[in-house]
Tab-separated table of C-alpha atoms in Angstrom:
chain	number	residue	atom	x	y	z
A	1	UNK	CA	163.792	202.133	-38.089
A	2	UNK	CA	161.778	205.164	-36.961
A	3	UNK	CA	158.481	203.278	-36.696
A	4	UNK	CA	157.369	200.719	-34.137
A	5	UNK	CA	154.972	198.923	-36.480
A	6	UNK	CA	154.273	199.021	-40.207
A	7	UNK	CA	150.959	197.820	-41.638
A	8	UNK	CA	151.106	197.039	-45.345
A	9	UNK	CA	147.842	196.818	-47.290
A	10	UNK	CA	147.783	195.248	-50.734
A	11	UNK	CA	145.113	193.631	-52.906
A	12	UNK	CA	147.571	191.761	-55.125
A	13	UNK	CA	148.855	188.940	-52.915
A	14	UNK	CA	151.445	188.063	-55.563
A	15	UNK	CA	153.295	191.245	-54.643
A	16	UNK	CA	153.586	190.002	-51.031
A	17	UNK	CA	154.926	186.678	-52.308
A	18	UNK	CA	157.449	188.448	-54.537
A	19	UNK	CA	158.632	190.700	-51.705
A	20	UNK	CA	158.965	187.831	-49.212
A	21	UNK	CA	160.912	185.760	-51.723
A	22	UNK	CA	163.587	188.446	-52.021
A	23	UNK	CA	163.924	189.595	-48.402
A	24	UNK	CA	163.678	187.712	-45.105
A	25	UNK	CA	161.096	189.426	-42.891
A	26	UNK	CA	160.380	186.430	-40.659
A	27	UNK	CA	161.538	188.128	-37.447
A	28	UNK	CA	159.665	191.345	-38.211
A	29	UNK	CA	156.491	189.411	-39.010
A	30	UNK	CA	156.817	187.276	-35.890
A	31	UNK	CA	156.819	190.267	-33.503
A	32	UNK	CA	154.350	192.368	-35.536
A	33	UNK	CA	156.977	194.917	-36.579
A	34	UNK	CA	155.522	194.430	-40.052
A	35	UNK	CA	151.959	193.237	-40.596
A	36	UNK	CA	150.642	192.329	-44.038
A	37	UNK	CA	146.955	192.721	-44.872
A	38	UNK	CA	144.985	191.594	-47.899
A	39	UNK	CA	142.866	194.718	-48.289
A	40	UNK	CA	140.127	192.920	-50.249
A	41	UNK	CA	139.706	190.118	-47.698
A	42	UNK	CA	136.118	189.704	-46.510
A	43	UNK	CA	137.193	189.603	-42.863
A	44	UNK	CA	139.647	192.515	-43.123
A	45	UNK	CA	137.928	194.484	-40.353
A	46	UNK	CA	138.176	191.512	-37.985
A	47	UNK	CA	141.843	191.010	-38.862
A	48	UNK	CA	142.640	194.671	-38.179
A	49	UNK	CA	140.743	194.587	-34.878
A	50	UNK	CA	142.645	191.483	-33.718
A	51	UNK	CA	146.038	192.972	-34.614
A	52	UNK	CA	145.255	196.358	-33.071
A	53	UNK	CA	144.260	194.585	-29.861
A	54	UNK	CA	147.793	193.212	-29.375
A	55	UNK	CA	149.393	194.856	-26.328
A	56	UNK	CA	152.629	195.713	-28.162
A	57	UNK	CA	150.627	197.550	-30.832
A	58	UNK	CA	147.872	198.975	-28.656
A	59	UNK	CA	150.127	201.387	-26.787
A	60	UNK	CA	151.148	203.095	-30.040
A	61	UNK	CA	147.755	203.245	-31.760
A	62	UNK	CA	147.224	206.902	-30.886
A	63	UNK	CA	150.173	207.655	-33.216
A	64	UNK	CA	148.576	205.874	-36.186
A	65	UNK	CA	148.982	207.544	-39.568
A	66	UNK	CA	148.346	206.375	-43.130
A	67	UNK	CA	151.188	206.785	-45.639
A	68	UNK	CA	150.734	206.325	-49.388
A	69	UNK	CA	153.832	204.852	-50.991
A	70	UNK	CA	153.170	205.991	-54.552
A	71	UNK	CA	151.247	208.696	-56.430
A	72	UNK	CA	149.975	205.880	-58.622
A	73	UNK	CA	147.915	204.465	-55.766
A	74	UNK	CA	146.570	207.892	-54.850
A	75	UNK	CA	145.564	208.564	-58.448
A	76	UNK	CA	143.708	205.312	-59.079
A	77	UNK	CA	142.736	204.071	-55.612
A	78	UNK	CA	142.020	207.213	-53.617
A	79	UNK	CA	138.489	206.137	-52.654
A	80	UNK	CA	139.671	202.721	-51.450
A	81	UNK	CA	142.562	204.265	-49.517
A	82	UNK	CA	140.301	206.759	-47.757
A	83	UNK	CA	137.854	203.973	-46.884
A	84	UNK	CA	140.677	201.807	-45.560
A	85	UNK	CA	142.076	204.686	-43.520
A	86	UNK	CA	138.637	205.285	-41.999
A	87	UNK	CA	138.406	201.601	-41.085
A	88	UNK	CA	141.822	201.701	-39.378
A	89	UNK	CA	140.940	204.835	-37.415
A	90	UNK	CA	137.647	203.268	-36.327
A	91	UNK	CA	139.356	200.028	-35.240
A	92	UNK	CA	142.077	201.954	-33.399
A	93	UNK	CA	139.483	204.048	-31.558
A	94	UNK	CA	137.575	200.948	-30.454
A	95	UNK	CA	140.760	199.208	-29.275
A	96	UNK	CA	141.910	202.266	-27.324
A	97	UNK	CA	138.481	202.740	-25.765
A	98	UNK	CA	138.263	199.096	-24.714
A	99	UNK	CA	141.778	199.185	-23.270
A	100	UNK	CA	140.881	202.120	-21.004
A	101	UNK	CA	144.312	203.747	-21.347
A	102	UNK	CA	143.363	206.298	-18.695
A	103	UNK	CA	143.965	203.462	-16.178
A	104	UNK	CA	140.663	204.317	-14.496
A	105	UNK	CA	139.473	200.710	-14.395
A	106	UNK	CA	142.759	199.161	-13.138
A	107	UNK	CA	142.971	201.767	-10.377
A	108	UNK	CA	139.318	201.242	-9.464
A	109	UNK	CA	139.586	197.455	-9.248
A	110	UNK	CA	142.848	197.596	-7.298
A	111	UNK	CA	141.235	199.963	-4.800
A	112	UNK	CA	138.296	197.597	-4.413
A	113	UNK	CA	140.672	194.710	-3.872
A	114	UNK	CA	142.340	196.604	-1.009
A	115	UNK	CA	138.917	197.169	0.573
A	116	UNK	CA	138.106	193.466	0.218
A	117	UNK	CA	141.250	192.160	1.942
A	118	UNK	CA	139.698	192.021	5.469
A	119	UNK	CA	136.740	190.030	4.127
A	120	UNK	CA	139.089	187.812	2.131
A	121	UNK	CA	141.037	186.899	5.254
A	122	UNK	CA	137.780	185.792	6.889
A	123	UNK	CA	136.543	183.854	3.852
A	124	UNK	CA	137.227	180.275	2.782
A	125	UNK	CA	140.767	179.939	1.367
A	126	UNK	CA	140.689	178.912	-2.271
A	127	UNK	CA	143.545	176.443	-1.787
A	128	UNK	CA	141.592	174.663	0.959
A	129	UNK	CA	138.682	174.108	-1.409
A	130	UNK	CA	141.076	172.755	-4.019
A	131	UNK	CA	142.683	170.295	-1.617
A	132	UNK	CA	139.370	169.107	-0.146
A	133	UNK	CA	137.300	168.806	-3.322
A	134	UNK	CA	139.748	168.096	-6.129
A	135	UNK	CA	138.831	164.950	-8.120
A	136	UNK	CA	135.647	164.397	-6.104
A	137	UNK	CA	133.553	164.497	-9.287
A	138	UNK	CA	134.369	163.401	-12.820
A	139	UNK	CA	131.990	165.852	-14.471
A	140	UNK	CA	131.393	169.588	-14.210
A	141	UNK	CA	128.678	171.751	-15.722
A	142	UNK	CA	129.171	175.478	-16.257
A	143	UNK	CA	125.933	177.464	-16.411
A	144	UNK	CA	125.848	180.969	-17.833
A	145	UNK	CA	122.936	183.302	-18.483
A	146	UNK	CA	121.661	183.232	-22.037
A	147	UNK	CA	118.559	182.818	-24.195
A	148	UNK	CA	118.997	179.046	-24.531
A	149	UNK	CA	119.309	178.348	-20.802
A	150	UNK	CA	115.572	177.892	-20.214
A	151	UNK	CA	115.479	174.980	-22.680
A	152	UNK	CA	118.358	173.240	-20.893
A	153	UNK	CA	116.990	173.504	-17.344
A	154	UNK	CA	114.989	170.213	-17.311
A	155	UNK	CA	118.082	168.299	-18.454
A	156	UNK	CA	120.252	170.140	-15.935
A	157	UNK	CA	117.835	169.307	-13.127
A	158	UNK	CA	117.931	165.625	-14.050
A	159	UNK	CA	121.727	165.526	-13.891
A	160	UNK	CA	122.396	167.958	-11.046
A	161	UNK	CA	123.451	165.188	-8.648
A	162	UNK	CA	125.888	163.671	-11.144
A	163	UNK	CA	128.118	166.689	-11.700
A	164	UNK	CA	129.542	169.772	-10.033
A	165	UNK	CA	127.594	172.833	-11.150
A	166	UNK	CA	129.323	176.182	-11.581
A	167	UNK	CA	126.782	178.958	-12.053
A	168	UNK	CA	127.333	182.552	-13.158
A	169	UNK	CA	125.459	184.949	-10.883
A	170	UNK	CA	123.252	186.137	-13.757
A	171	UNK	CA	121.807	182.632	-14.187
A	172	UNK	CA	121.198	181.996	-10.491
A	173	UNK	CA	117.558	183.124	-10.366
A	174	UNK	CA	116.569	180.773	-13.204
A	175	UNK	CA	118.146	177.827	-11.414
A	176	UNK	CA	116.412	178.771	-8.162
A	177	UNK	CA	113.010	178.725	-9.866
A	178	UNK	CA	113.643	175.134	-10.964
A	179	UNK	CA	114.919	174.043	-7.562
A	180	UNK	CA	118.440	173.500	-8.898
A	181	UNK	CA	121.171	174.156	-6.343
A	182	UNK	CA	124.555	175.037	-7.874
A	183	UNK	CA	127.694	173.962	-6.050
A	184	UNK	CA	129.448	177.226	-6.867
A	185	UNK	CA	128.122	180.670	-7.781
A	186	UNK	CA	130.648	183.005	-9.392
A	187	UNK	CA	130.850	186.787	-9.576
A	188	UNK	CA	133.488	189.153	-10.944
A	189	UNK	CA	131.593	192.448	-11.346
A	190	UNK	CA	133.420	195.651	-10.500
A	191	UNK	CA	130.053	197.420	-10.075
A	192	UNK	CA	127.429	196.551	-7.465
A	193	UNK	CA	124.624	195.982	-9.981
A	194	UNK	CA	124.981	192.233	-9.452
A	195	UNK	CA	123.642	192.538	-5.886
A	196	UNK	CA	120.164	191.878	-7.298
A	197	UNK	CA	121.245	188.342	-8.192
A	198	UNK	CA	121.901	187.487	-4.537
A	199	UNK	CA	118.647	188.633	-2.952
A	200	UNK	CA	117.503	185.172	-1.855
A	201	UNK	CA	120.138	184.561	0.812
A	202	UNK	CA	118.431	181.428	2.155
A	203	UNK	CA	118.913	179.538	-1.117
A	204	UNK	CA	122.595	180.459	-1.189
A	205	UNK	CA	123.490	178.624	2.013
A	206	UNK	CA	124.074	175.320	0.218
A	207	UNK	CA	126.401	176.820	-2.390
A	208	UNK	CA	129.885	178.280	-2.217
A	209	UNK	CA	129.934	181.826	-3.529
A	210	UNK	CA	133.184	182.470	-5.381
A	211	UNK	CA	133.922	186.180	-5.670
A	212	UNK	CA	136.764	187.716	-7.653
A	213	UNK	CA	139.092	189.682	-5.369
A	214	UNK	CA	138.177	193.022	-7.000
A	215	UNK	CA	134.420	192.434	-6.837
A	216	UNK	CA	132.560	195.537	-5.694
A	217	UNK	CA	132.863	195.830	-1.868
A	218	UNK	CA	129.097	196.297	-1.532
A	219	UNK	CA	128.560	192.807	-2.933
A	220	UNK	CA	131.207	191.372	-0.615
A	221	UNK	CA	129.632	193.013	2.427
A	222	UNK	CA	126.117	191.913	1.481
A	223	UNK	CA	127.344	188.306	1.222
A	224	UNK	CA	129.444	188.352	4.358
A	225	UNK	CA	128.769	184.710	5.093
A	226	UNK	CA	130.629	181.538	5.991
A	227	UNK	CA	130.184	180.079	2.512
A	228	UNK	CA	131.953	182.914	0.649
A	229	UNK	CA	135.294	182.496	-1.093
A	230	UNK	CA	137.210	185.528	-2.396
A	231	UNK	CA	139.717	184.413	-5.015
A	232	UNK	CA	142.971	186.277	-5.579
A	233	UNK	CA	143.996	187.156	-9.130
A	234	UNK	CA	146.986	185.365	-10.594
A	235	UNK	CA	148.881	188.586	-11.318
A	236	UNK	CA	152.075	189.950	-9.794
A	237	UNK	CA	150.325	193.077	-8.546
A	238	UNK	CA	148.111	190.929	-6.311
A	239	UNK	CA	150.500	188.072	-5.597
A	240	UNK	CA	152.954	190.403	-3.846
A	241	UNK	CA	150.590	190.539	-0.859
A	242	UNK	CA	151.552	186.920	-0.058
A	243	UNK	CA	147.939	185.844	0.284
A	244	UNK	CA	148.744	182.632	-1.553
A	245	UNK	CA	146.127	180.538	0.243
A	246	UNK	CA	143.436	182.619	-1.434
A	247	UNK	CA	144.569	182.281	-5.039
């Protein structure tokens, strides 16, 4: 009762079966109070990473500690236990780092959102686009930057008039070289490095640029145009501003 979560590692799965046949742990397993791991599973590291990334577990990872239930295990499996403990510490460190528990990133993006509100109020309301363009096309194509994109460009060019094209900003320059005009260009960067993707302003006039509400203000200002749409996040922190037309 003193621990938020217990992770049990065992190589003999039969012992898990025996334990679960004598005691009902369904509720504890359902909410991750107890998590069972096969410590010889090939994808053990992936399993640990996925569990440690759960919000209910993540906030307690800094308190992680390995307990050995029996001297028998320590005597015969010390090397395996130390290796497993190292893996857990590594996975916990990665999860904590990615979560940014210092709250730096959430505070940064919220501050950028506040700076973007004036531009949002002057941009195209997201709900208007939905009402005007919903069900206009049966097909949509989502284009992202990647090594295989170049091979797909001839096919995309042939079908560009038969579908709505959503393009990530990083792929925009490749489409421009082929004369492909996307219907929507998306951006959600919290840094202003993506400004380089929007250098050719003339080619952007036929597309709607959809910016996430916490996009870096420098990008918003550089694209201060009639065809910009700043989309509000679907989270309570942002919804409380009652800017419902924009999200």
